[in-house]
Amino acid sequence: MAQRDQDNPGEWQQRFPVRARRMDSEGPKGRPGYRSFGAERGYNQGGLGGLGAYQRGERPRGYDEKLDMIEARRAQGPGRPPRGYQRSDDRIREEVCELLMDGPVDVGDVEVTVNNGEVTLNGRVEERWEKRAIEDIAANVRGVHDVHNRVRVRPPEDRPVAQEAARLRDDDRPKEKSGDQPLMGV
């Protein structure tokens, strides 16, 4: 189209009069064709010459801002319960058990009991970090006042992984033959 426009400059002005008027007028910084008027003003700028909502300084609250407000309230922490409210021990125990099942620790040997909002953990785990992790999980449940962590860490020789390693190590050692000299330096 650019080649045809240069060949016969008056023809395209007759075919596209609105475009010709726009190209003849100068807009900002003397650039032809960039004058803003009417419906061609651009996105969210008022259409027919008036100031748009954005230019007037109005900022409608969008969905993202509402979500941000909700997150800000959550960051302040849980609201205060009504006077005299105490969450039932059964609900606390159920939520602690569900969170422990979803957590990173195998809690098959851990028992959870709740009495007046105090959680008691009994049992055994493999590593010390697991003991701390399940205590933190229980302490962050709503309605828990205190956590008594009576979980014990298994000694290394009682752990299944250590027992399996010892068995493999013993299987790889050469056996003594009866009546022979014992193998030295093995």
PDB file of C-alpha atoms in Angstrom:
ATOM      1  CA  MET A   1       0.000   0.000   0.000  1.00  0.00           C
ATOM      2  CA  ALA A   2       2.923   2.320   0.683  1.00  0.00           C
ATOM      3  CA  GLN A   3       4.097   2.111  -2.927  1.00  0.00           C
ATOM      4  CA  ARG A   4       0.641   2.958  -4.300  1.00  0.00           C
ATOM      5  CA  ASP A   5       0.351   5.920  -1.900  1.00  0.00           C
ATOM      6  CA  GLN A   6       3.544   7.394  -3.234  1.00  0.00           C
ATOM      7  CA  ASP A   7       2.520   6.866  -6.867  1.00  0.00           C
ATOM      8  CA  ASN A   8      -0.707   8.829  -6.621  1.00  0.00           C
ATOM      9  CA  PRO A   9      -0.763  10.915  -3.401  1.00  0.00           C
ATOM     10  CA  GLY A  10      -4.233  12.451  -3.911  1.00  0.00           C
ATOM     11  CA  GLU A  11      -6.068   9.165  -4.489  1.00  0.00           C
ATOM     12  CA  TRP A  12      -5.647   7.674  -1.022  1.00  0.00           C
ATOM     13  CA  GLN A  13      -6.735  10.997   0.546  1.00  0.00           C
ATOM     14  CA  GLN A  14     -10.006  10.731  -1.353  1.00  0.00           C
ATOM     15  CA  ARG A  15     -10.485   7.071  -0.381  1.00  0.00           C
ATOM     16  CA  PHE A  16      -9.640   7.596   3.312  1.00  0.00           C
ATOM     17  CA  PRO A  17     -10.660  11.145   4.275  1.00  0.00           C
ATOM     18  CA  VAL A  18     -10.523  10.611   8.083  1.00  0.00           C
ATOM     19  CA  ARG A  19      -7.035   9.238   7.846  1.00  0.00           C
ATOM     20  CA  ALA A  20      -5.994  12.084   5.576  1.00  0.00           C
ATOM     21  CA  ARG A  21      -7.286  14.668   8.066  1.00  0.00           C
ATOM     22  CA  ARG A  22      -5.433  12.949  10.876  1.00  0.00           C
ATOM     23  CA  MET A  23      -2.202  12.787   8.903  1.00  0.00           C
ATOM     24  CA  ASP A  24      -2.454  16.455   7.989  1.00  0.00           C
ATOM     25  CA  SER A  25      -2.822  17.605  11.591  1.00  0.00           C
ATOM     26  CA  GLU A  26       0.141  17.718  13.921  1.00  0.00           C
ATOM     27  CA  GLY A  27      -0.065  16.300  17.410  1.00  0.00           C
ATOM     28  CA  PRO A  28       2.402  16.341  20.297  1.00  0.00           C
ATOM     29  CA  LYS A  29       5.967  17.328  19.402  1.00  0.00           C
ATOM     30  CA  GLY A  30       4.968  18.147  15.830  1.00  0.00           C
ATOM     31  CA  ARG A  31       4.432  14.528  14.809  1.00  0.00           C
ATOM     32  CA  PRO A  32       1.781  14.135  12.104  1.00  0.00           C
ATOM     33  CA  GLY A  33      -1.059  11.751  12.790  1.00  0.00           C
ATOM     34  CA  TYR A  34      -0.692  11.662  16.565  1.00  0.00           C
ATOM     35  CA  ARG A  35      -3.368  14.138  17.554  1.00  0.00           C
ATOM     36  CA  SER A  36      -5.768  12.630  20.097  1.00  0.00           C
ATOM     37  CA  PHE A  37      -9.435  13.350  19.632  1.00  0.00           C
ATOM     38  CA  GLY A  38     -12.762  11.579  19.847  1.00  0.00           C
ATOM     39  CA  ALA A  39     -12.913   7.848  20.248  1.00  0.00           C
ATOM     40  CA  GLU A  40      -9.292   7.537  19.124  1.00  0.00           C
ATOM     41  CA  ARG A  41      -7.881   8.904  22.381  1.00  0.00           C
ATOM     42  CA  GLY A  42      -6.777   5.526  23.598  1.00  0.00           C
ATOM     43  CA  TYR A  43      -7.284   3.025  26.355  1.00  0.00           C
ATOM     44  CA  ASN A  44      -9.159   4.239  29.445  1.00  0.00           C
ATOM     45  CA  GLN A  45      -8.844   7.906  28.573  1.00  0.00           C
ATOM     46  CA  GLY A  46     -12.395   9.034  28.333  1.00  0.00           C
ATOM     47  CA  GLY A  47     -13.294   8.479  24.691  1.00  0.00           C
ATOM     48  CA  LEU A  48     -14.993  11.704  23.575  1.00  0.00           C
ATOM     49  CA  GLY A  49     -12.593  14.258  24.979  1.00  0.00           C
ATOM     50  CA  GLY A  50     -13.357  14.138  28.714  1.00  0.00           C
ATOM     51  CA  LEU A  51     -10.966  12.958  31.367  1.00  0.00           C
ATOM     52  CA  GLY A  52     -11.153   9.261  32.086  1.00  0.00           C
ATOM     53  CA  ALA A  53     -11.495   7.751  35.534  1.00  0.00           C
ATOM     54  CA  TYR A  54      -7.795   7.002  35.654  1.00  0.00           C
ATOM     55  CA  GLN A  55      -6.893  10.630  34.848  1.00  0.00           C
ATOM     56  CA  ARG A  56      -9.320  11.921  37.486  1.00  0.00           C
ATOM     57  CA  GLY A  57      -7.427   9.903  40.073  1.00  0.00           C
ATOM     58  CA  GLU A  58     -10.135   7.335  40.734  1.00  0.00           C
ATOM     59  CA  ARG A  59      -8.841   3.846  41.244  1.00  0.00           C
ATOM     60  CA  PRO A  60     -11.563   1.226  41.275  1.00  0.00           C
ATOM     61  CA  ARG A  61     -10.810  -1.628  43.630  1.00  0.00           C
ATOM     62  CA  GLY A  62     -10.060  -4.640  41.554  1.00  0.00           C
ATOM     63  CA  TYR A  63     -10.086  -8.272  42.541  1.00  0.00           C
ATOM     64  CA  ASP A  64      -6.327  -8.275  43.204  1.00  0.00           C
ATOM     65  CA  GLU A  65      -6.590  -5.402  45.682  1.00  0.00           C
ATOM     66  CA  LYS A  66      -9.380  -7.173  47.556  1.00  0.00           C
ATOM     67  CA  LEU A  67      -7.226 -10.305  47.783  1.00  0.00           C
ATOM     68  CA  ASP A  68      -4.349  -8.188  49.092  1.00  0.00           C
ATOM     69  CA  MET A  69      -6.610  -6.759  51.811  1.00  0.00           C
ATOM     70  CA  ILE A  70      -7.654 -10.269  52.862  1.00  0.00           C
ATOM     71  CA  GLU A  71      -4.016 -11.413  52.993  1.00  0.00           C
ATOM     72  CA  ALA A  72      -3.108  -8.364  55.103  1.00  0.00           C
ATOM     73  CA  ARG A  73      -5.808  -9.313  57.631  1.00  0.00           C
ATOM     74  CA  ARG A  74      -4.515 -12.884  57.750  1.00  0.00           C
ATOM     75  CA  ALA A  75      -0.971 -11.643  58.333  1.00  0.00           C
ATOM     76  CA  GLN A  76      -2.177  -9.922  61.495  1.00  0.00           C
ATOM     77  CA  GLY A  77      -2.988 -13.341  62.921  1.00  0.00           C
ATOM     78  CA  PRO A  78      -6.227 -15.047  63.849  1.00  0.00           C
ATOM     79  CA  GLY A  79      -8.971 -12.937  65.320  1.00  0.00           C
ATOM     80  CA  ARG A  80      -9.844 -13.132  68.954  1.00  0.00           C
ATOM     81  CA  PRO A  81     -12.467 -15.715  69.899  1.00  0.00           C
ATOM     82  CA  PRO A  82     -15.636 -14.726  71.740  1.00  0.00           C
ATOM     83  CA  ARG A  83     -15.334 -14.547  75.516  1.00  0.00           C
ATOM     84  CA  GLY A  84     -15.391 -17.974  77.138  1.00  0.00           C
ATOM     85  CA  TYR A  85     -14.906 -19.930  73.899  1.00  0.00           C
ATOM     86  CA  GLN A  86     -12.579 -22.893  74.009  1.00  0.00           C
ATOM     87  CA  ARG A  87     -12.121 -25.281  71.132  1.00  0.00           C
ATOM     88  CA  SER A  88     -12.987 -28.866  71.999  1.00  0.00           C
ATOM     89  CA  ASP A  89     -10.162 -31.310  72.655  1.00  0.00           C
ATOM     90  CA  ASP A  90     -11.503 -33.716  70.030  1.00  0.00           C
ATOM     91  CA  ARG A  91     -11.346 -31.071  67.293  1.00  0.00           C
ATOM     92  CA  ILE A  92      -7.824 -30.065  68.333  1.00  0.00           C
ATOM     93  CA  ARG A  93      -6.649 -33.689  68.351  1.00  0.00           C
ATOM     94  CA  GLU A  94      -8.216 -34.355  64.968  1.00  0.00           C
ATOM     95  CA  GLU A  95      -6.547 -31.317  63.364  1.00  0.00           C
ATOM     96  CA  VAL A  96      -3.147 -32.113  64.947  1.00  0.00           C
ATOM     97  CA  CYS A  97      -3.327 -35.694  63.688  1.00  0.00           C
ATOM     98  CA  GLU A  98      -4.313 -34.602  60.165  1.00  0.00           C
ATOM     99  CA  LEU A  99      -1.474 -32.083  59.972  1.00  0.00           C
ATOM    100  CA  LEU A 100       1.026 -34.641  61.279  1.00  0.00           C
ATOM    101  CA  MET A 101      -0.096 -37.142  58.640  1.00  0.00           C
ATOM    102  CA  ASP A 102       0.444 -34.541  55.895  1.00  0.00           C
ATOM    103  CA  GLY A 103       3.808 -33.438  57.327  1.00  0.00           C
ATOM    104  CA  PRO A 104       7.327 -34.556  56.415  1.00  0.00           C
ATOM    105  CA  VAL A 105       7.681 -36.990  59.338  1.00  0.00           C
ATOM    106  CA  ASP A 106       6.636 -40.628  59.668  1.00  0.00           C
ATOM    107  CA  VAL A 107       4.466 -40.449  62.795  1.00  0.00           C
ATOM    108  CA  GLY A 108       3.348 -44.074  62.869  1.00  0.00           C
ATOM    109  CA  ASP A 109       4.864 -44.528  66.359  1.00  0.00           C
ATOM    110  CA  VAL A 110       3.589 -41.239  67.821  1.00  0.00           C
ATOM    111  CA  GLU A 111       0.499 -40.929  70.024  1.00  0.00           C
ATOM    112  CA  VAL A 112      -1.397 -37.632  70.378  1.00  0.00           C
ATOM    113  CA  THR A 113      -3.533 -36.801  73.408  1.00  0.00           C
ATOM    114  CA  VAL A 114      -5.238 -33.493  74.232  1.00  0.00           C
ATOM    115  CA  ASN A 115      -6.481 -32.306  77.621  1.00  0.00           C
ATOM    116  CA  ASN A 116      -7.836 -28.751  78.094  1.00  0.00           C
ATOM    117  CA  GLY A 117      -5.972 -27.453  75.038  1.00  0.00           C
ATOM    118  CA  GLU A 118      -2.649 -29.019  76.055  1.00  0.00           C
ATOM    119  CA  VAL A 119      -1.259 -31.478  73.524  1.00  0.00           C
ATOM    120  CA  THR A 120       0.911 -34.362  74.714  1.00  0.00           C
ATOM    121  CA  LEU A 121       3.043 -36.232  72.188  1.00  0.00           C
ATOM    122  CA  ASN A 122       4.379 -39.697  73.096  1.00  0.00           C
ATOM    123  CA  GLY A 123       6.323 -42.163  70.993  1.00  0.00           C
ATOM    124  CA  ARG A 124       9.521 -42.530  68.997  1.00  0.00           C
ATOM    125  CA  VAL A 125      10.980 -40.941  65.866  1.00  0.00           C
ATOM    126  CA  GLU A 126      14.169 -41.534  63.894  1.00  0.00           C
ATOM    127  CA  GLU A 127      15.866 -38.115  64.009  1.00  0.00           C
ATOM    128  CA  ARG A 128      15.975 -35.128  66.363  1.00  0.00           C
ATOM    129  CA  TRP A 129      14.684 -32.712  63.687  1.00  0.00           C
ATOM    130  CA  GLU A 130      11.570 -34.885  63.371  1.00  0.00           C
ATOM    131  CA  LYS A 131      10.868 -34.454  67.090  1.00  0.00           C
ATOM    132  CA  ARG A 132      11.111 -30.678  66.747  1.00  0.00           C
ATOM    133  CA  ALA A 133       9.040 -30.640  63.544  1.00  0.00           C
ATOM    134  CA  ILE A 134       6.071 -32.472  65.040  1.00  0.00           C
ATOM    135  CA  GLU A 135       6.172 -30.203  68.093  1.00  0.00           C
ATOM    136  CA  ASP A 136       6.053 -27.122  65.853  1.00  0.00           C
ATOM    137  CA  ILE A 137       3.176 -28.563  63.833  1.00  0.00           C
ATOM    138  CA  ALA A 138       1.163 -29.247  66.984  1.00  0.00           C
ATOM    139  CA  ALA A 139       1.928 -25.835  68.493  1.00  0.00           C
ATOM    140  CA  ASN A 140       0.589 -23.989  65.431  1.00  0.00           C
ATOM    141  CA  VAL A 141      -2.892 -25.513  65.618  1.00  0.00           C
ATOM    142  CA  ARG A 142      -5.616 -23.082  66.687  1.00  0.00           C
ATOM    143  CA  GLY A 143      -6.759 -23.729  70.245  1.00  0.00           C
ATOM    144  CA  VAL A 144      -3.502 -25.314  71.475  1.00  0.00           C
ATOM    145  CA  HIS A 145      -2.211 -23.648  74.659  1.00  0.00           C
ATOM    146  CA  ASP A 146       0.843 -25.823  75.296  1.00  0.00           C
ATOM    147  CA  VAL A 147       2.674 -28.841  73.862  1.00  0.00           C
ATOM    148  CA  HIS A 148       4.313 -31.507  76.016  1.00  0.00           C
ATOM    149  CA  ASN A 149       6.769 -33.289  73.754  1.00  0.00           C
ATOM    150  CA  ARG A 150       7.622 -36.680  75.269  1.00  0.00           C
ATOM    151  CA  VAL A 151       8.765 -38.129  71.969  1.00  0.00           C
ATOM    152  CA  ARG A 152      12.073 -40.003  72.118  1.00  0.00           C
ATOM    153  CA  VAL A 153      14.690 -40.238  69.404  1.00  0.00           C
ATOM    154  CA  ARG A 154      15.694 -43.805  68.642  1.00  0.00           C
ATOM    155  CA  PRO A 155      19.345 -44.649  69.206  1.00  0.00           C
ATOM    156  CA  PRO A 156      21.232 -45.214  65.941  1.00  0.00           C
ATOM    157  CA  GLU A 157      21.601 -48.962  66.463  1.00  0.00           C
ATOM    158  CA  ASP A 158      17.804 -49.399  66.836  1.00  0.00           C
ATOM    159  CA  ARG A 159      16.938 -47.664  63.570  1.00  0.00           C
ATOM    160  CA  PRO A 160      15.886 -49.935  60.687  1.00  0.00           C
ATOM    161  CA  VAL A 161      18.337 -48.255  58.306  1.00  0.00           C
ATOM    162  CA  ALA A 162      21.231 -48.903  60.685  1.00  0.00           C
ATOM    163  CA  GLN A 163      20.159 -52.529  61.186  1.00  0.00           C
ATOM    164  CA  GLU A 164      20.006 -53.070  57.427  1.00  0.00           C
ATOM    165  CA  ALA A 165      23.460 -51.510  56.971  1.00  0.00           C
ATOM    166  CA  ALA A 166      24.926 -53.764  59.688  1.00  0.00           C
ATOM    167  CA  ARG A 167      23.373 -56.850  58.088  1.00  0.00           C
ATOM    168  CA  LEU A 168      24.818 -55.947  54.670  1.00  0.00           C
ATOM    169  CA  ARG A 169      28.205 -55.252  56.192  1.00  0.00           C
ATOM    170  CA  ASP A 170      28.214 -58.633  57.948  1.00  0.00           C
ATOM    171  CA  ASP A 171      27.148 -60.451  54.769  1.00  0.00           C
ATOM    172  CA  ASP A 172      30.103 -59.004  52.806  1.00  0.00           C
ATOM    173  CA  ARG A 173      32.782 -60.103  55.301  1.00  0.00           C
ATOM    174  CA  PRO A 174      34.640 -63.307  54.510  1.00  0.00           C
ATOM    175  CA  LYS A 175      33.729 -66.147  56.836  1.00  0.00           C
ATOM    176  CA  GLU A 176      36.312 -68.122  58.829  1.00  0.00           C
ATOM    177  CA  LYS A 177      36.660 -71.732  57.881  1.00  0.00           C
ATOM    178  CA  SER A 178      36.740 -74.108  60.784  1.00  0.00           C
ATOM    179  CA  GLY A 179      40.223 -75.346  61.661  1.00  0.00           C
ATOM    180  CA  ASP A 180      42.018 -72.695  59.616  1.00  0.00           C
ATOM    181  CA  GLN A 181      43.967 -69.768  60.898  1.00  0.00           C
ATOM    182  CA  PRO A 182      41.809 -66.627  61.381  1.00  0.00           C
ATOM    183  CA  LEU A 183      42.096 -64.027  58.619  1.00  0.00           C
ATOM    184  CA  MET A 184      44.284 -61.186  59.788  1.00  0.00           C
ATOM    185  CA  GLY A 185      43.878 -57.587  58.695  1.00  0.00           C
ATOM    186  CA  VAL A 186      40.381 -57.900  57.396  1.00  0.00           C
TER     187      VAL A 186
END
